[in-house]
C-alpha cells in the first residue's frame, strides 16, 4: 500500500456497522488520520479499536458532528452499509462542500423503489409490473389486480413492511404495516414474480460501471405462510451468471451510466426463472449487507470499498482497475453463509471458535447475538445471527465446509433447544 496516498487527510467514519472497520483500515494504512464517531464504546467497536481517534458522538447528533468536522479539519466523511449513517455523511459532506459519491437526488433514484422502477423502465432493465405507488391504496381499481402481489414501503430496508398478498383482503390488511415502515409515507404494489433470488453488485470508477459479482440466494422461512424469507446463504458466482450476462448486464450498465455518478457502488436484487427470465425489483446505492468486497479483493485483486474511500478523500478513484473485474471469481466459489435465528434468548453457543479454526475457507465471521441476549422473532435480516465469509476452491468444497460448520457448532436457547436454521449443503448445487 502507498502510505502517502492520503497523507495529510482526515477521514471521519460514522458508525461501527459492517464496512466501517474496512474503511478505517484502508484509509489508515494509506496515510489518513481516521476518526470514528458513534455511541459505541471502543471495546464494542472494531472500527474504533484501530482508528486514530474514537469519539462518543451519536451519528444522529448533527450539531456535535459539525463541531467535530470543523475542529478536526475533516477532509472526507463516509460510513459503512448503514443507510442512516450514509445519509448523514451525505448531508454533512454537502454542508461542508466535501466530496461524496452521490447526491440525494441520485440516492433517491436508486433507493426509492418507485423511482428505481421508473429508472428500470427507462433503461430497459427487466422488472416486475407495478400496479400502484402512492400514500394509500385507491378506493377503486383493485379488482384489476392479478394476485399474488407484493406490497412494501418504497423506502424501507431489511425486508421490513414487505408482504406477499394472495387476495384483496390480505392486501388491505397489509397496507397499514407497510405504510408504518415508510418514512415518506408511500407504498408500492407490484407483481409477485416467482423464481430464484439473486443480488448483483456494480462498481462505478471514474464514470465507468462494471459488474463486480452476482450470487444465488438460498432462503429459509422463519415462520409459516406468505412471509418474506431470510438468506441462509449467498453463493458466488451465480449458477445462472451466463444467462444474466446475456439478458441483463448491458441494460444495467446503461442504468448505471444514466445516474451520472463518477464513483460508487450499486447493488440490485432480482428474481430469475428459466421460463420468465429476470426481474429486477429493487436496488441500493451502496454495498449490500453481505459486503462481498471482502472476498473480491482476495479473488480479483480489487475492492469497491476503496473507490468510496478514495472519492471521499481525493474526489476521484485512483487505484481501481476495471480490467481486473471478474464476476466468475477466477474459478473460486465464495459465499456468505449464515445461521438464522428462530427468535428467543441465547443460552449457549458451542464450538464456534474451534470450528472456524479448522475451516480455512472462513476468512471472517461475526456472531451478532452473544449469550444472554434476545434475538428477534421476525422475518427480516435481523434474524441473521452468525455469518461466515468463505472462499473455497469449488462448490464441492463449499458444501463440505458448510457441513462441517453445521455439525460442529451448536446454538441453543435458554431452554436448551436448537434456536437456528442452518444452510443445507446440497442446496448450493441448485437454484
PDB file of N, CA and C in Angstrom, residues 110-144:
ATOM      1  N   UNK A 110     -32.311   5.565  -6.897  1.00  0.00           N
ATOM      2  CA  UNK A 110     -31.996   4.143  -6.746  1.00  0.00           C
ATOM      3  C   UNK A 110     -32.683   3.542  -5.525  1.00  0.00           C
ATOM      4  N   UNK A 111     -32.582   4.203  -4.386  1.00  0.00           N
ATOM      5  CA  UNK A 111     -33.068   3.634  -3.130  1.00  0.00           C
ATOM      6  C   UNK A 111     -34.592   3.654  -3.021  1.00  0.00           C
ATOM      7  N   UNK A 112     -35.237   4.650  -3.595  1.00  0.00           N
ATOM      8  CA  UNK A 112     -36.696   4.717  -3.554  1.00  0.00           C
ATOM      9  C   UNK A 112     -37.265   3.749  -4.588  1.00  0.00           C
ATOM     10  N   UNK A 113     -38.038   2.784  -4.127  1.00  0.00           N
ATOM     11  CA  UNK A 113     -38.461   1.685  -5.000  1.00  0.00           C
ATOM     12  C   UNK A 113     -39.312   2.153  -6.179  1.00  0.00           C
ATOM     13  N   UNK A 114     -40.125   3.195  -5.984  1.00  0.00           N
ATOM     14  CA  UNK A 114     -40.938   3.676  -7.095  1.00  0.00           C
ATOM     15  C   UNK A 114     -40.089   4.404  -8.133  1.00  0.00           C
ATOM     16  N   UNK A 115     -39.110   5.215  -7.668  1.00  0.00           N
ATOM     17  CA  UNK A 115     -38.233   5.900  -8.614  1.00  0.00           C
ATOM     18  C   UNK A 115     -37.327   4.902  -9.350  1.00  0.00           C
ATOM     19  N   UNK A 116     -36.854   3.896  -8.625  1.00  0.00           N
ATOM     20  CA  UNK A 116     -36.000   2.902  -9.267  1.00  0.00           C
ATOM     21  C   UNK A 116     -36.776   2.114 -10.316  1.00  0.00           C
ATOM     22  N   UNK A 117     -38.046   1.853 -10.039  1.00  0.00           N
ATOM     23  CA  UNK A 117     -38.863   1.136 -11.019  1.00  0.00           C
ATOM     24  C   UNK A 117     -38.967   1.934 -12.320  1.00  0.00           C
ATOM     25  N   UNK A 118     -39.152   3.219 -12.194  1.00  0.00           N
ATOM     26  CA  UNK A 118     -39.208   4.080 -13.379  1.00  0.00           C
ATOM     27  C   UNK A 118     -37.876   4.082 -14.110  1.00  0.00           C
ATOM     28  N   UNK A 119     -36.783   4.088 -13.355  1.00  0.00           N
ATOM     29  CA  UNK A 119     -35.450   4.081 -13.945  1.00  0.00           C
ATOM     30  C   UNK A 119     -35.212   2.797 -14.733  1.00  0.00           C
ATOM     31  N   UNK A 120     -35.673   1.674 -14.194  1.00  0.00           N
ATOM     32  CA  UNK A 120     -35.554   0.393 -14.908  1.00  0.00           C
ATOM     33  C   UNK A 120     -36.313   0.436 -16.228  1.00  0.00           C
ATOM     34  N   UNK A 121     -37.525   0.954 -16.179  1.00  0.00           N
ATOM     35  CA  UNK A 121     -38.344   1.019 -17.381  1.00  0.00           C
ATOM     36  C   UNK A 121     -37.712   1.926 -18.433  1.00  0.00           C
ATOM     37  N   UNK A 122     -37.090   3.010 -17.992  1.00  0.00           N
ATOM     38  CA  UNK A 122     -36.451   3.950 -18.919  1.00  0.00           C
ATOM     39  C   UNK A 122     -35.223   3.350 -19.607  1.00  0.00           C
ATOM     40  N   UNK A 123     -34.500   2.492 -18.900  1.00  0.00           N
ATOM     41  CA  UNK A 123     -33.223   1.975 -19.421  1.00  0.00           C
ATOM     42  C   UNK A 123     -33.311   0.538 -19.927  1.00  0.00           C
ATOM     43  N   UNK A 124     -34.506  -0.052 -19.885  1.00  0.00           N
ATOM     44  CA  UNK A 124     -34.689  -1.388 -20.439  1.00  0.00           C
ATOM     45  C   UNK A 124     -34.291  -2.531 -19.520  1.00  0.00           C
ATOM     46  N   UNK A 125     -34.172  -2.238 -18.215  1.00  0.00           N
ATOM     47  CA  UNK A 125     -33.875  -3.299 -17.253  1.00  0.00           C
ATOM     48  C   UNK A 125     -35.171  -4.037 -16.919  1.00  0.00           C
ATOM     49  N   UNK A 126     -35.216  -5.353 -17.067  1.00  0.00           N
ATOM     50  CA  UNK A 126     -36.463  -6.094 -16.808  1.00  0.00           C
ATOM     51  C   UNK A 126     -36.872  -5.999 -15.340  1.00  0.00           C
ATOM     52  N   UNK A 127     -38.168  -5.746 -15.102  1.00  0.00           N
ATOM     53  CA  UNK A 127     -38.649  -5.557 -13.735  1.00  0.00           C
ATOM     54  C   UNK A 127     -40.103  -6.023 -13.621  1.00  0.00           C
ATOM     55  N   UNK A 128     -40.601  -6.248 -12.400  1.00  0.00           N
ATOM     56  CA  UNK A 128     -41.998  -6.659 -12.227  1.00  0.00           C
ATOM     57  C   UNK A 128     -42.962  -5.546 -12.644  1.00  0.00           C
ATOM     58  N   UNK A 129     -44.198  -5.932 -12.946  1.00  0.00           N
ATOM     59  CA  UNK A 129     -45.228  -4.955 -13.283  1.00  0.00           C
ATOM     60  C   UNK A 129     -45.676  -4.231 -12.015  1.00  0.00           C
ATOM     61  N   UNK A 130     -45.782  -2.918 -12.105  1.00  0.00           N
ATOM     62  CA  UNK A 130     -46.208  -2.116 -10.962  1.00  0.00           C
ATOM     63  C   UNK A 130     -47.694  -1.791 -11.078  1.00  0.00           C
ATOM     64  N   UNK A 131     -48.462  -2.175 -10.036  1.00  0.00           N
ATOM     65  CA  UNK A 131     -49.888  -1.883 -10.022  1.00  0.00           C
ATOM     66  C   UNK A 131     -50.194  -0.518  -9.418  1.00  0.00           C
ATOM     67  N   UNK A 132     -49.393  -0.135  -8.425  1.00  0.00           N
ATOM     68  CA  UNK A 132     -49.732   1.105  -7.719  1.00  0.00           C
ATOM     69  C   UNK A 132     -48.542   1.596  -6.907  1.00  0.00           C
ATOM     70  N   UNK A 133     -48.363   2.905  -6.878  1.00  0.00           N
ATOM     71  CA  UNK A 133     -47.481   3.556  -5.903  1.00  0.00           C
ATOM     72  C   UNK A 133     -48.215   4.776  -5.377  1.00  0.00           C
ATOM     73  N   UNK A 134     -48.089   5.029  -4.083  1.00  0.00           N
ATOM     74  CA  UNK A 134     -48.762   6.184  -3.512  1.00  0.00           C
ATOM     75  C   UNK A 134     -48.834   6.126  -2.003  1.00  0.00           C
ATOM     76  N   UNK A 135     -49.639   7.026  -1.437  1.00  0.00           N
ATOM     77  CA  UNK A 135     -49.712   7.156   0.018  1.00  0.00           C
ATOM     78  C   UNK A 135     -50.755   6.237   0.641  1.00  0.00           C
ATOM     79  N   UNK A 136     -51.697   5.756  -0.137  1.00  0.00           N
ATOM     80  CA  UNK A 136     -52.693   4.794   0.362  1.00  0.00           C
ATOM     81  C   UNK A 136     -53.329   4.092  -0.827  1.00  0.00           C
ATOM     82  N   UNK A 137     -53.837   2.894  -0.575  1.00  0.00           N
ATOM     83  CA  UNK A 137     -54.472   2.142  -1.665  1.00  0.00           C
ATOM     84  C   UNK A 137     -55.676   2.904  -2.209  1.00  0.00           C
ATOM     85  N   UNK A 138     -55.902   2.866  -3.527  1.00  0.00           N
ATOM     86  CA  UNK A 138     -57.044   3.585  -4.120  1.00  0.00           C
ATOM     87  C   UNK A 138     -58.377   2.939  -3.729  1.00  0.00           C
ATOM     88  N   UNK A 139     -59.414   3.726  -3.759  1.00  0.00           N
ATOM     89  CA  UNK A 139     -60.750   3.222  -3.418  1.00  0.00           C
ATOM     90  C   UNK A 139     -61.319   2.326  -4.511  1.00  0.00           C
ATOM     91  N   UNK A 140     -60.857   2.540  -5.741  1.00  0.00           N
ATOM     92  CA  UNK A 140     -61.360   1.737  -6.862  1.00  0.00           C
ATOM     93  C   UNK A 140     -60.193   1.251  -7.711  1.00  0.00           C
ATOM     94  N   UNK A 141     -60.436   0.207  -8.480  1.00  0.00           N
ATOM     95  CA  UNK A 141     -59.423  -0.309  -9.387  1.00  0.00           C
ATOM     96  C   UNK A 141     -58.682  -1.525  -8.872  1.00  0.00           C
ATOM     97  N   UNK A 142     -58.878  -1.859  -7.594  1.00  0.00           N
ATOM     98  CA  UNK A 142     -58.169  -3.008  -7.039  1.00  0.00           C
ATOM     99  C   UNK A 142     -58.612  -4.325  -7.673  1.00  0.00           C
ATOM    100  N   UNK A 143     -59.825  -4.315  -8.240  1.00  0.00           N
ATOM    101  CA  UNK A 143     -60.336  -5.548  -8.860  1.00  0.00           C
ATOM    102  C   UNK A 143     -59.540  -5.935 -10.111  1.00  0.00           C
ATOM    103  N   UNK A 144     -58.747  -5.012 -10.645  1.00  0.00           N
ATOM    104  CA  UNK A 144     -57.938  -5.293 -11.838  1.00  0.00           C
ATOM    105  C   UNK A 144     -56.619  -5.984 -11.507  1.00  0.00           C
TER     106      UNK A 144
END
